[in-house]
mmCIF file of N, CA and C in Angstrom:
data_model
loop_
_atom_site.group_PDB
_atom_site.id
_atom_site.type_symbol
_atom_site.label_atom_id
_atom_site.label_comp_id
_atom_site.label_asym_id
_atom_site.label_seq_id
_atom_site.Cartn_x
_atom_site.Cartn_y
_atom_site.Cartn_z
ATOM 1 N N UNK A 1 35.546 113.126 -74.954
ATOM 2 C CA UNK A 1 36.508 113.879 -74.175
ATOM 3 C C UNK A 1 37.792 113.070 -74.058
ATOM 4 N N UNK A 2 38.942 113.726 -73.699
ATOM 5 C CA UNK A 2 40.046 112.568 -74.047
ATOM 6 C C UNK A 2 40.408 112.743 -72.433
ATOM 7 N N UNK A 3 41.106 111.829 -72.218
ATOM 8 C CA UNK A 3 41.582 111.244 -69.961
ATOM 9 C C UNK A 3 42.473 112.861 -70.599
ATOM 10 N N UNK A 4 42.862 113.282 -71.097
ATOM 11 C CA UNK A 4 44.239 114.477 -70.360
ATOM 12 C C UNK A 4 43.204 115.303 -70.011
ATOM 13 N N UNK A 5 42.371 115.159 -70.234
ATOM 14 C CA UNK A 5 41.254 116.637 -69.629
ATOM 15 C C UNK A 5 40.668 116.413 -68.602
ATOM 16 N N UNK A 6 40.647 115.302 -68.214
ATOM 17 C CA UNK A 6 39.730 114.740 -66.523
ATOM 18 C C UNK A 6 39.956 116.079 -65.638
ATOM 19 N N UNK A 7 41.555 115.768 -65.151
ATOM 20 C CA UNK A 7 41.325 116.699 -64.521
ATOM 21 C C UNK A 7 40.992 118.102 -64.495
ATOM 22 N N UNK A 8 41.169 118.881 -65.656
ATOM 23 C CA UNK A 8 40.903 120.073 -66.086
ATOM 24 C C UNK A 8 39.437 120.126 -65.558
ATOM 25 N N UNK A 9 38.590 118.724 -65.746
ATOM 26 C CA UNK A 9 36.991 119.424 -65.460
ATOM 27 C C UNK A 9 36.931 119.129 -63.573
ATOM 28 N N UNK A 10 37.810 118.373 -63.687
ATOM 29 C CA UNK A 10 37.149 118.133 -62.276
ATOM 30 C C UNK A 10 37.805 119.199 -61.262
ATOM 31 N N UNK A 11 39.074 120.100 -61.737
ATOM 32 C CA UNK A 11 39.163 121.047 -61.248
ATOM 33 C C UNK A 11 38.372 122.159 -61.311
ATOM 34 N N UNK A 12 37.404 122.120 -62.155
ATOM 35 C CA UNK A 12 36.269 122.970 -63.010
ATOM 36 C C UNK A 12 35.616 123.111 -61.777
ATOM 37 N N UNK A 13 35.018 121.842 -61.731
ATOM 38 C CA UNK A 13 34.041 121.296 -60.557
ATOM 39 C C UNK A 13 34.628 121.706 -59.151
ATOM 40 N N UNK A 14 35.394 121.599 -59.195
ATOM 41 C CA UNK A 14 35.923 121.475 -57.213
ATOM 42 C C UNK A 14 35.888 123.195 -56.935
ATOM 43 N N UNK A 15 36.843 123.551 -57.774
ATOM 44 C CA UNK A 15 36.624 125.358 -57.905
ATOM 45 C C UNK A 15 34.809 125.845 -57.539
ATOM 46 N N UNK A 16 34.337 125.678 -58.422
ATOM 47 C CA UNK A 16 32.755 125.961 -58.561
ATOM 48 C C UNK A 16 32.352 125.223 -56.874
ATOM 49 N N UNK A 17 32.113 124.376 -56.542
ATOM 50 C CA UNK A 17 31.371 123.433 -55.297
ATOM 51 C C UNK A 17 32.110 125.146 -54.157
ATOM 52 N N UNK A 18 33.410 124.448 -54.422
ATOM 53 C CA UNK A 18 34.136 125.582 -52.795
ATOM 54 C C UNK A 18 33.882 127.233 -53.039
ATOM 55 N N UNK A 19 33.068 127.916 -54.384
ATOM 56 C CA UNK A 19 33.033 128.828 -54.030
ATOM 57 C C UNK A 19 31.551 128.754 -53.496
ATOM 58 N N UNK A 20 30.829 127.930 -54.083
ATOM 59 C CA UNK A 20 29.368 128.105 -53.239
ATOM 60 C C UNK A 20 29.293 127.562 -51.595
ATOM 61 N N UNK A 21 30.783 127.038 -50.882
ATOM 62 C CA UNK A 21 30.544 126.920 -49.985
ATOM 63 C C UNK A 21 29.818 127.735 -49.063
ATOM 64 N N UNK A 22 29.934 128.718 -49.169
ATOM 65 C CA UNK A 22 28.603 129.510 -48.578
ATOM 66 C C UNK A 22 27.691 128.748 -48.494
ATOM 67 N N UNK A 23 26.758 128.953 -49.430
ATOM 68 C CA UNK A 23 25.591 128.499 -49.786
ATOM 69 C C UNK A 23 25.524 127.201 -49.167
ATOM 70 N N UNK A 24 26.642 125.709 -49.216
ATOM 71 C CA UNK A 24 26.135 124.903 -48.845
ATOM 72 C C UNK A 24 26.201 125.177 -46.984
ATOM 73 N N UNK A 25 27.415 125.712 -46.809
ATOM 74 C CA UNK A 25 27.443 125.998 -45.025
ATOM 75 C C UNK A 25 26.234 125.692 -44.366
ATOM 76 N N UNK A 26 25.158 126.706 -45.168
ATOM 77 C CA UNK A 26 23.510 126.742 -44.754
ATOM 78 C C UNK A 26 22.426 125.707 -44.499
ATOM 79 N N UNK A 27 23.456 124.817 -45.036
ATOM 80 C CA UNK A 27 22.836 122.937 -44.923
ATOM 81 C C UNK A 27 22.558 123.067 -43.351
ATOM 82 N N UNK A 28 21.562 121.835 -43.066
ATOM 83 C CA UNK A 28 21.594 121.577 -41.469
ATOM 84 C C UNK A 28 23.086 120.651 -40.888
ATOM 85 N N UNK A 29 22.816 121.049 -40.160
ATOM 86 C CA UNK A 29 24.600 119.750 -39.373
ATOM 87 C C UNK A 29 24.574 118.435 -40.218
ATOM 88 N N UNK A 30 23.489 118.168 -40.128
ATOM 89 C CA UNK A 30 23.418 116.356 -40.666
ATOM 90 C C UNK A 30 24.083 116.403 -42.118
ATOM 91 N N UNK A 31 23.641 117.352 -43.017
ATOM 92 C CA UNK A 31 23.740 117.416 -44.915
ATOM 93 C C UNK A 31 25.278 118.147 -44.482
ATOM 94 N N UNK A 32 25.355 118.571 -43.613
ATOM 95 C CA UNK A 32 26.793 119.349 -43.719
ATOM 96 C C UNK A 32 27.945 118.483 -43.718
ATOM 97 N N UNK A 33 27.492 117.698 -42.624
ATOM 98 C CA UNK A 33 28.309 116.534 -42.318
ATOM 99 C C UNK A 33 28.619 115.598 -43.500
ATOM 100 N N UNK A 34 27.340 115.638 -44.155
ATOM 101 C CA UNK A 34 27.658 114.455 -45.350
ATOM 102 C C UNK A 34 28.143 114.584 -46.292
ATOM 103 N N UNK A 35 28.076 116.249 -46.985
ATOM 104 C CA UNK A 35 28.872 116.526 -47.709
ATOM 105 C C UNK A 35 30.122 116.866 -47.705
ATOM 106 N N UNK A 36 30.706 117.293 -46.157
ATOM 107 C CA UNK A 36 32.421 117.077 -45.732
ATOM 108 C C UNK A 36 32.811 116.075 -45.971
ATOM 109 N N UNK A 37 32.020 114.295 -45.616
ATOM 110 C CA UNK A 37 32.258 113.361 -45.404
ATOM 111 C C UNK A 37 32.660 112.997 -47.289
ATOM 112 N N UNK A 38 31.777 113.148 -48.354
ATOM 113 C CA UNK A 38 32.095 113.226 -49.433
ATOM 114 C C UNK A 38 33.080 114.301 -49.845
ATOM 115 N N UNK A 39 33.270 115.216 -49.383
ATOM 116 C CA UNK A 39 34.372 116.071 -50.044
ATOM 117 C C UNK A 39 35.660 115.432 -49.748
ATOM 118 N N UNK A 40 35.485 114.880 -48.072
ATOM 119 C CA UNK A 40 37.084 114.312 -47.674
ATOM 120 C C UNK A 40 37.177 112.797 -48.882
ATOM 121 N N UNK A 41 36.129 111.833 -49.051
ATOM 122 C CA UNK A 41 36.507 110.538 -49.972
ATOM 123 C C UNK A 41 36.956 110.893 -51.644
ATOM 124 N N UNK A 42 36.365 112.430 -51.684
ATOM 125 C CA UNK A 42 36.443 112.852 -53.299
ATOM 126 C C UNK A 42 38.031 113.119 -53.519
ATOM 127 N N UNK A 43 38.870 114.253 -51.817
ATOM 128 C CA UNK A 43 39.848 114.547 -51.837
ATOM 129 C C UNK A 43 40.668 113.456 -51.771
ATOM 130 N N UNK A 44 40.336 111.992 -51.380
ATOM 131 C CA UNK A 44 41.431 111.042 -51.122
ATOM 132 C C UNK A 44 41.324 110.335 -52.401
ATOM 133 N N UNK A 45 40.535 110.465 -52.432
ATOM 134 C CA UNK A 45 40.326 108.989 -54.169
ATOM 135 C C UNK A 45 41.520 110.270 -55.498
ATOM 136 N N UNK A 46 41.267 111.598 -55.645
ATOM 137 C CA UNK A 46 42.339 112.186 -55.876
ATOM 138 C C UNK A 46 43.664 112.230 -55.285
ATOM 139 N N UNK A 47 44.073 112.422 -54.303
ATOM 140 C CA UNK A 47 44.942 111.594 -54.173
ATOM 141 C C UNK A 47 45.769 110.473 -54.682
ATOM 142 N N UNK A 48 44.890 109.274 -54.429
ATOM 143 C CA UNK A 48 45.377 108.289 -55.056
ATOM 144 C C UNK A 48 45.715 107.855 -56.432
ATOM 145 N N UNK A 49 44.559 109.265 -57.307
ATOM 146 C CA UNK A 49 44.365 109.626 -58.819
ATOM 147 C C UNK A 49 45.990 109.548 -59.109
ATOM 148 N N UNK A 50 46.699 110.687 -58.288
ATOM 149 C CA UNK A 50 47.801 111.861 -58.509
ATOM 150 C C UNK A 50 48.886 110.579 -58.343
ATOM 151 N N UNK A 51 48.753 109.530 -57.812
ATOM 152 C CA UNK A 51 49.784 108.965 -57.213
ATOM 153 C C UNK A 51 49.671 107.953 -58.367
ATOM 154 N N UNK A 52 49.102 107.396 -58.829
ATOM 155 C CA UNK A 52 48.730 107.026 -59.810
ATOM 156 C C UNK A 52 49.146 107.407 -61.015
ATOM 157 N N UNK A 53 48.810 108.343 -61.938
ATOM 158 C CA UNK A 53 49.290 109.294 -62.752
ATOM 159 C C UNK A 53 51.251 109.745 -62.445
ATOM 160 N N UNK A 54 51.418 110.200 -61.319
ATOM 161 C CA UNK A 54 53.241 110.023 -61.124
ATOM 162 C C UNK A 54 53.539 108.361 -61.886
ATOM 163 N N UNK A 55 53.066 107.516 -61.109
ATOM 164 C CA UNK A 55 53.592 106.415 -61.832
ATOM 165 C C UNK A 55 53.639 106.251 -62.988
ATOM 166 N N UNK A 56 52.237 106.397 -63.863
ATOM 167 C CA UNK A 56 52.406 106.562 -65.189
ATOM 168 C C UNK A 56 53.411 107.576 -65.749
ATOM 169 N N UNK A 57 53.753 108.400 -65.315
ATOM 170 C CA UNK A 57 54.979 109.205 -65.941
ATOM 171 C C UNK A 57 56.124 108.962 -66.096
ATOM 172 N N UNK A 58 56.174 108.140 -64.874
ATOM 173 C CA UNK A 58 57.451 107.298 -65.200
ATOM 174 C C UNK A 58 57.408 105.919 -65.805
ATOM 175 N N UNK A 59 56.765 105.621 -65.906
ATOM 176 C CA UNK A 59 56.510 104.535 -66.463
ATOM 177 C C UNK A 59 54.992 104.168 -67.497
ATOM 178 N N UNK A 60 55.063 104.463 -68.624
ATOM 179 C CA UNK A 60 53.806 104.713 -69.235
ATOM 180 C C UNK A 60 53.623 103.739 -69.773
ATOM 181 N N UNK A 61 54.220 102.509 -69.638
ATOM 182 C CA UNK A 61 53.138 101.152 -69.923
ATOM 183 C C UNK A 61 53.175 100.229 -68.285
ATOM 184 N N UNK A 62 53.016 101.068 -67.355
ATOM 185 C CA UNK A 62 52.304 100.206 -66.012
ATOM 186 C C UNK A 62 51.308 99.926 -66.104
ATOM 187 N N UNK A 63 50.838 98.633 -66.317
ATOM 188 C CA UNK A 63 48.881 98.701 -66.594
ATOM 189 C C UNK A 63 48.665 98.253 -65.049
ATOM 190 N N UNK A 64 48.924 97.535 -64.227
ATOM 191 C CA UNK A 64 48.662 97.667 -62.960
ATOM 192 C C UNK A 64 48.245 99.785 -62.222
ATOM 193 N N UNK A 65 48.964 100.532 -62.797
ATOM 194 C CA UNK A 65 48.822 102.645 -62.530
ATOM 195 C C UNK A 65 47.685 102.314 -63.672
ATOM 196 N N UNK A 66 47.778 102.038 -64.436
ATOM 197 C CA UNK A 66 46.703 102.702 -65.499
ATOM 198 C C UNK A 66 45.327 102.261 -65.107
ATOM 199 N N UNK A 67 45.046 100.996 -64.419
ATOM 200 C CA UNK A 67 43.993 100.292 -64.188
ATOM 201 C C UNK A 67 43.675 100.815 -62.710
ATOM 202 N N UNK A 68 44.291 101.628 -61.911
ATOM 203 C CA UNK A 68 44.542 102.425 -60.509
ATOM 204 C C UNK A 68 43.832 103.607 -61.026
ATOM 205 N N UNK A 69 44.445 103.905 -61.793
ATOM 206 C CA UNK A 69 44.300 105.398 -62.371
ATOM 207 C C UNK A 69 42.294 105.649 -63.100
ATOM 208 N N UNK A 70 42.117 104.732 -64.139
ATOM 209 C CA UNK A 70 40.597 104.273 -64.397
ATOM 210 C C UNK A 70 40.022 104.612 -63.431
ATOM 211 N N UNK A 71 40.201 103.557 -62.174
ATOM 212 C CA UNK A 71 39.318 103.091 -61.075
ATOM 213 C C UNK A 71 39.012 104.401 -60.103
ATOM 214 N N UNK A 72 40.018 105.193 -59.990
ATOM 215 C CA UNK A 72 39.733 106.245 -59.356
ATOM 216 C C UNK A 72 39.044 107.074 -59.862
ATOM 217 N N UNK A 73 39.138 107.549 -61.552
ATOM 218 C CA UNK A 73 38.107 108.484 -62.146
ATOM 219 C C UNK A 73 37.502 108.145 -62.064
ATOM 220 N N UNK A 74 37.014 106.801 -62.135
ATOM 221 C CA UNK A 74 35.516 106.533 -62.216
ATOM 222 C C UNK A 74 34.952 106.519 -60.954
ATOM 223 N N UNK A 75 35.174 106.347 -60.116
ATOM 224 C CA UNK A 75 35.152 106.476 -58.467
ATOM 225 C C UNK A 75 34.889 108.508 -58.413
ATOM 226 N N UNK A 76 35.757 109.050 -58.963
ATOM 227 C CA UNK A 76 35.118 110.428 -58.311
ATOM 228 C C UNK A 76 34.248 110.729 -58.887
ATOM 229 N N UNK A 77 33.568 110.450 -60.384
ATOM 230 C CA UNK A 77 32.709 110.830 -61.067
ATOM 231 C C UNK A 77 31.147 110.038 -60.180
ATOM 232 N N UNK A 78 31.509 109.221 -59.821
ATOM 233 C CA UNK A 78 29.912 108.348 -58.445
ATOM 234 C C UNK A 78 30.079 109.356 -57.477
ATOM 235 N N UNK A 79 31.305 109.721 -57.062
ATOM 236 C CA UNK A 79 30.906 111.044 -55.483
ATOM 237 C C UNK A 79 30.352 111.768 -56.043
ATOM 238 N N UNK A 80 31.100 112.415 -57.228
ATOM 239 C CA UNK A 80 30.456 113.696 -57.586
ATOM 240 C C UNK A 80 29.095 113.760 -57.924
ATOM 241 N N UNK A 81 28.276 112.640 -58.645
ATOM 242 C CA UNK A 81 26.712 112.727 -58.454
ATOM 243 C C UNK A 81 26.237 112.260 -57.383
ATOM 244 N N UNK A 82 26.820 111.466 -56.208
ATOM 245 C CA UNK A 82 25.900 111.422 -54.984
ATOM 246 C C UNK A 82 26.310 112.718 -54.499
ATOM 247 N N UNK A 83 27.279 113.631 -54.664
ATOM 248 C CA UNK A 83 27.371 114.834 -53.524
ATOM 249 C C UNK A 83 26.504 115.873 -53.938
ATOM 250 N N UNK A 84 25.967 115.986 -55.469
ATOM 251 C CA UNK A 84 24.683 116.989 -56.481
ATOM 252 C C UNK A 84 23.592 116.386 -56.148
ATOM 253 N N UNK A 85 23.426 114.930 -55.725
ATOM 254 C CA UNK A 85 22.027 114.444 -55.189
ATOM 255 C C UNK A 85 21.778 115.220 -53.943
ATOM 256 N N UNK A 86 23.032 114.783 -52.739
ATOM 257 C CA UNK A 86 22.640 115.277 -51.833
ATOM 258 C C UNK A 86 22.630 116.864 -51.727
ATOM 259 N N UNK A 87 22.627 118.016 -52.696
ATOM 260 C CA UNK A 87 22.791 119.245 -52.154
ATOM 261 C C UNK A 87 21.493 119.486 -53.384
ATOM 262 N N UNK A 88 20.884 118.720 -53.907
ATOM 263 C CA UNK A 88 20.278 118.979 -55.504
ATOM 264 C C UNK A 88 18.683 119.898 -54.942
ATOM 265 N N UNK A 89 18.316 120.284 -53.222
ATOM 266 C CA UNK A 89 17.572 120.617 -53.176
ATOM 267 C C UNK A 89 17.902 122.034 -52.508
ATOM 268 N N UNK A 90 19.402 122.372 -52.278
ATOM 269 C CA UNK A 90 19.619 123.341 -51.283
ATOM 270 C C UNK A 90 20.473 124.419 -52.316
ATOM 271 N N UNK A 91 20.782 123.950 -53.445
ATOM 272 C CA UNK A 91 21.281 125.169 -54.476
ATOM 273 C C UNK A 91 20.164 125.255 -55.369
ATOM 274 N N UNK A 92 20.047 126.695 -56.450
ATOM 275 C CA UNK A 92 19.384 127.129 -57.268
ATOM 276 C C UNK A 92 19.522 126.260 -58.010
ATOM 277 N N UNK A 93 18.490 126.289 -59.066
ATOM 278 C CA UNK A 93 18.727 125.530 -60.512
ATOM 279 C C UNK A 93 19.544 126.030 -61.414
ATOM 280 N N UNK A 94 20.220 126.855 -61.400
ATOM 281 C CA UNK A 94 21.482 127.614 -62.250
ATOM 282 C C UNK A 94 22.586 126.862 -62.063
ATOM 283 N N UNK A 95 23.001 127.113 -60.353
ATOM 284 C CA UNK A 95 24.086 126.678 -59.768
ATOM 285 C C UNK A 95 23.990 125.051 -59.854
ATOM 286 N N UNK A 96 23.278 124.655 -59.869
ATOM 287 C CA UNK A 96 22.998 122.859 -60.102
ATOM 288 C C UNK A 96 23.263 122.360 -61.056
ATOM 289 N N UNK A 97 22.371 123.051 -62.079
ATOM 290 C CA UNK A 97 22.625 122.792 -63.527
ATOM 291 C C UNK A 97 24.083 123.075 -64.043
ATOM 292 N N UNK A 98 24.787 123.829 -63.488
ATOM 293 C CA UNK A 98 26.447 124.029 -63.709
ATOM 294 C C UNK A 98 27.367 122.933 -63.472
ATOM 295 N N UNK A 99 27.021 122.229 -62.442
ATOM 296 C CA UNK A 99 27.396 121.318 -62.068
ATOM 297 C C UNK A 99 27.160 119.920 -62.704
ATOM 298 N N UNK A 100 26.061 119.681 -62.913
ATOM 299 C CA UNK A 100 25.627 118.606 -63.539
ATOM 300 C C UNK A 100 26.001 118.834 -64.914
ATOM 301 N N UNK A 101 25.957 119.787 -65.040
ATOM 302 C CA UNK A 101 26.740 120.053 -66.463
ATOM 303 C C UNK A 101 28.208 119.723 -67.218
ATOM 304 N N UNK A 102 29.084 119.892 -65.861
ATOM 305 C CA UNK A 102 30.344 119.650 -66.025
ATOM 306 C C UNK A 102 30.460 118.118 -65.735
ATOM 307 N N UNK A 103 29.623 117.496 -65.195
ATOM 308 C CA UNK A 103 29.742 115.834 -64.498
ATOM 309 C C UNK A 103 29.301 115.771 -65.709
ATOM 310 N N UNK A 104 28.882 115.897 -66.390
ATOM 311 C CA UNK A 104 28.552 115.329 -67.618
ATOM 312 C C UNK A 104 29.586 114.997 -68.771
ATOM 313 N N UNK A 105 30.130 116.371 -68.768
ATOM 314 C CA UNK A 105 31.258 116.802 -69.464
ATOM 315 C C UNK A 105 32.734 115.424 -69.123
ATOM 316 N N UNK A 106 32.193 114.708 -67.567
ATOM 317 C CA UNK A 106 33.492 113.841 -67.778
ATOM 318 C C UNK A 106 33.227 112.433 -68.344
ATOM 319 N N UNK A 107 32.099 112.543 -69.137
ATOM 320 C CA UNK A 107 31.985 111.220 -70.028
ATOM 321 C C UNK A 107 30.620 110.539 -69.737
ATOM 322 N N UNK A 108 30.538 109.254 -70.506
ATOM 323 C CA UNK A 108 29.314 108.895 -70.744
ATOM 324 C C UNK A 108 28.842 108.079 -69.634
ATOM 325 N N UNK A 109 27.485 108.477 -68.752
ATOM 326 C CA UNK A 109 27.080 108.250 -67.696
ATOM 327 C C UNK A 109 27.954 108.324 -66.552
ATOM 328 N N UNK A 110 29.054 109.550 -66.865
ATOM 329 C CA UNK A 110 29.727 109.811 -65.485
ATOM 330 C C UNK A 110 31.172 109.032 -65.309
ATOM 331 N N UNK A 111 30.904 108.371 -65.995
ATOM 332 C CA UNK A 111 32.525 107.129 -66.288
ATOM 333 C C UNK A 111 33.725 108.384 -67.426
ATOM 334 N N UNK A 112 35.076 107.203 -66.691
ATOM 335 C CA UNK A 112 36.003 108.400 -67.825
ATOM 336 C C UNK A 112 35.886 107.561 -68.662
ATOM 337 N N UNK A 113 36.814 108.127 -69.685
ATOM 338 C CA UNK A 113 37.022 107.251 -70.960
ATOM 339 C C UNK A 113 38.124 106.025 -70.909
ATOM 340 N N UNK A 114 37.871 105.085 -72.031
ATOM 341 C CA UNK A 114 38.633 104.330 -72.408
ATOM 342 C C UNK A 114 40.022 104.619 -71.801
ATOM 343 N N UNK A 115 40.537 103.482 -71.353
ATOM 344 C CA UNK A 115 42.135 103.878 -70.853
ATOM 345 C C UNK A 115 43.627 104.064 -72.339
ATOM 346 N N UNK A 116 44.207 104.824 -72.440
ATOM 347 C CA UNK A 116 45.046 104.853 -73.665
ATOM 348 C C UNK A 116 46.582 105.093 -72.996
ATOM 349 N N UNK A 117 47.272 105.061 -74.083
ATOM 350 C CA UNK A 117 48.748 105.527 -73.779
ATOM 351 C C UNK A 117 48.592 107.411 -73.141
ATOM 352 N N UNK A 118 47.717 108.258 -73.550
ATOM 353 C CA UNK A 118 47.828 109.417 -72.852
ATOM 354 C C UNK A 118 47.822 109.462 -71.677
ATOM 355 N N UNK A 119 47.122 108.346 -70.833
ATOM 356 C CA UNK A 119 47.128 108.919 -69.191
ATOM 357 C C UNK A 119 48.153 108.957 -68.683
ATOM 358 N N UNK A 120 49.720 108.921 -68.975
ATOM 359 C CA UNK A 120 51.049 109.381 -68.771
ATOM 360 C C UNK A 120 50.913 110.891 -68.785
ATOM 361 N N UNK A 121 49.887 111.673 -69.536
ATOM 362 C CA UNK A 121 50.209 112.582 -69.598
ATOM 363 C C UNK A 121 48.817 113.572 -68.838
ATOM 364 N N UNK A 122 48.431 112.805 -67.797
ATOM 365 C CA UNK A 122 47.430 113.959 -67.227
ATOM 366 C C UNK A 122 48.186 114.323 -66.319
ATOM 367 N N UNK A 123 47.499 115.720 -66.190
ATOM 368 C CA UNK A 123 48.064 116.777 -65.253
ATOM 369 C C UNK A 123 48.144 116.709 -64.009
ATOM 370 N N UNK A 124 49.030 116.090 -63.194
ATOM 371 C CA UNK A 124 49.086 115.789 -61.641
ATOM 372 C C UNK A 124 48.542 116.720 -60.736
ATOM 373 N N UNK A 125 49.071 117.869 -61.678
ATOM 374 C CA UNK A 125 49.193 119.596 -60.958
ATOM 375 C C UNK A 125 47.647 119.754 -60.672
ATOM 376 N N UNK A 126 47.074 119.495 -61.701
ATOM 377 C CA UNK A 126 45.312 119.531 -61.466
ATOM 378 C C UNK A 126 44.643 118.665 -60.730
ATOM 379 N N UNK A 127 45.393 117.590 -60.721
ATOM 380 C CA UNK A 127 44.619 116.791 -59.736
ATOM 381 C C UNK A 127 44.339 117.213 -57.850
ATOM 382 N N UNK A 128 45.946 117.235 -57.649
ATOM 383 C CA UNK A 128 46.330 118.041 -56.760
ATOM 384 C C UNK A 128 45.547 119.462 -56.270
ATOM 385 N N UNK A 129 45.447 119.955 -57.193
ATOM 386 C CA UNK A 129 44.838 121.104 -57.086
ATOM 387 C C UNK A 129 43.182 121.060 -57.054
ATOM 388 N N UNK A 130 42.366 120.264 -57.534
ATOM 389 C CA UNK A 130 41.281 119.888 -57.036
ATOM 390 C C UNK A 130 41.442 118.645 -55.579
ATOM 391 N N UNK A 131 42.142 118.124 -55.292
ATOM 392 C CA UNK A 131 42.179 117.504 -53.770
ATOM 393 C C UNK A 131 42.359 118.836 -52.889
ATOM 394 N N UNK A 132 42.789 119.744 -53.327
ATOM 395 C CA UNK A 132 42.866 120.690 -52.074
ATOM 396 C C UNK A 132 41.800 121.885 -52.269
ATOM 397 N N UNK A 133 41.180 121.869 -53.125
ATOM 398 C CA UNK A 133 39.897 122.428 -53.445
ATOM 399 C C UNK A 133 38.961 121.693 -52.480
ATOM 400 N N UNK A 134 38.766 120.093 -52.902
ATOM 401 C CA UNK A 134 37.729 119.673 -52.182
ATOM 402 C C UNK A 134 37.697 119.779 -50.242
ATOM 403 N N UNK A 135 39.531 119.484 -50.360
ATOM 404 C CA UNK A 135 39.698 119.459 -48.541
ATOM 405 C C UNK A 135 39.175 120.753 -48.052
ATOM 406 N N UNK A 136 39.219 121.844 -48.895
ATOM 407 C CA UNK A 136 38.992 123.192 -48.353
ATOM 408 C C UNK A 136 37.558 122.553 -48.128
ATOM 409 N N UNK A 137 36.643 122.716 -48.821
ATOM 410 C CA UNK A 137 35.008 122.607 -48.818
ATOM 411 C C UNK A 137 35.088 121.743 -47.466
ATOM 412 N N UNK A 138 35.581 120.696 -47.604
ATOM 413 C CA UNK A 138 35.104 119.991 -46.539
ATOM 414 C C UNK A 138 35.468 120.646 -45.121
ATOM 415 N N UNK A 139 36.862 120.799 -44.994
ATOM 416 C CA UNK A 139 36.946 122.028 -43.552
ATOM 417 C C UNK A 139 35.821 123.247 -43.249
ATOM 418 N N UNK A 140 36.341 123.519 -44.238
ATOM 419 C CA UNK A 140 34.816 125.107 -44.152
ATOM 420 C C UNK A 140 33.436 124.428 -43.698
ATOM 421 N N UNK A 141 33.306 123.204 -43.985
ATOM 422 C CA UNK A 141 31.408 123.086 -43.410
ATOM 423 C C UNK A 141 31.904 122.242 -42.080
ATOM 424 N N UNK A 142 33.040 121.995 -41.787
ATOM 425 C CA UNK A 142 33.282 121.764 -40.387
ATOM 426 C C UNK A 142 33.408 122.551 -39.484
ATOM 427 N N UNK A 143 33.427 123.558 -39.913
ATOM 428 C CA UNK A 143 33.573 125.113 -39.026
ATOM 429 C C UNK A 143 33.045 125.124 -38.144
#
């Protein structure tokens, strides 16, 4: 998979999680709690993705952003399988398997790829747009 697509999947992912918020709502308080608590670290480590990635745009040989930028994909790709551990008994095996499907999809054992001159060119817009995917999920099971 090449880094300009990270975010494309992980917007994949954040889309998919917040429409089954339903489904997870139904968690008890405790799993509810924990998976807000992971949706809010998934939404900030994006964040820092996005802020990251700006820099590289302007500047596409910062290896101090590029080595920022790594650390965070690889950082949401660990939430994203502890947050399928913790819900891996309260969704169907369809809806699971969708998921684990796409975590897969962001590289080998969950890590992104190799860092290159493209990560100047990932999509901020997507990143962004999955941080406010995840903040949604996490408000909604705070309800």
């Amino acid at each position: 998979m090449q880094l300009v697509d990270f975010p494309k999947r992980l917007l994949s992912i954040a889309e998919t999680l917040n429409r089954w918020a339903g489904a997870i709502s139904a968690l008890d308080r405790k799993r509810r709690a924990k998976v807000a608590r992971y949706a809010d670290a998934v939404a900030e480590t994006l964040a820092r993705a996005g802020r990251f990635s700006v820099r590289l745009t302007a500047k596409p040989d910062d290896k101090s952003a590029q080595r920022g930028l790594m650390r965070e994909l690889g950082r949401i790709s660990g939430y994203l399988e502890t947050l399928v551990g913790v819900l891996q008994h309260h969704l169907d095996g369809r809806k699971l398997a969708g998921v684990k499907r796409r975590l897969e999809q962001l590289g080998p054992h969950g890590q992104a790829v190799e860092p290159s001159a493209s990560m100047s060119l990932i999509r901020v817009d997507r990143l962004l747009a999955a941080e406010g995917y995840f903040r949604a999920l996490a408000d909604s099971l705070r309800v």
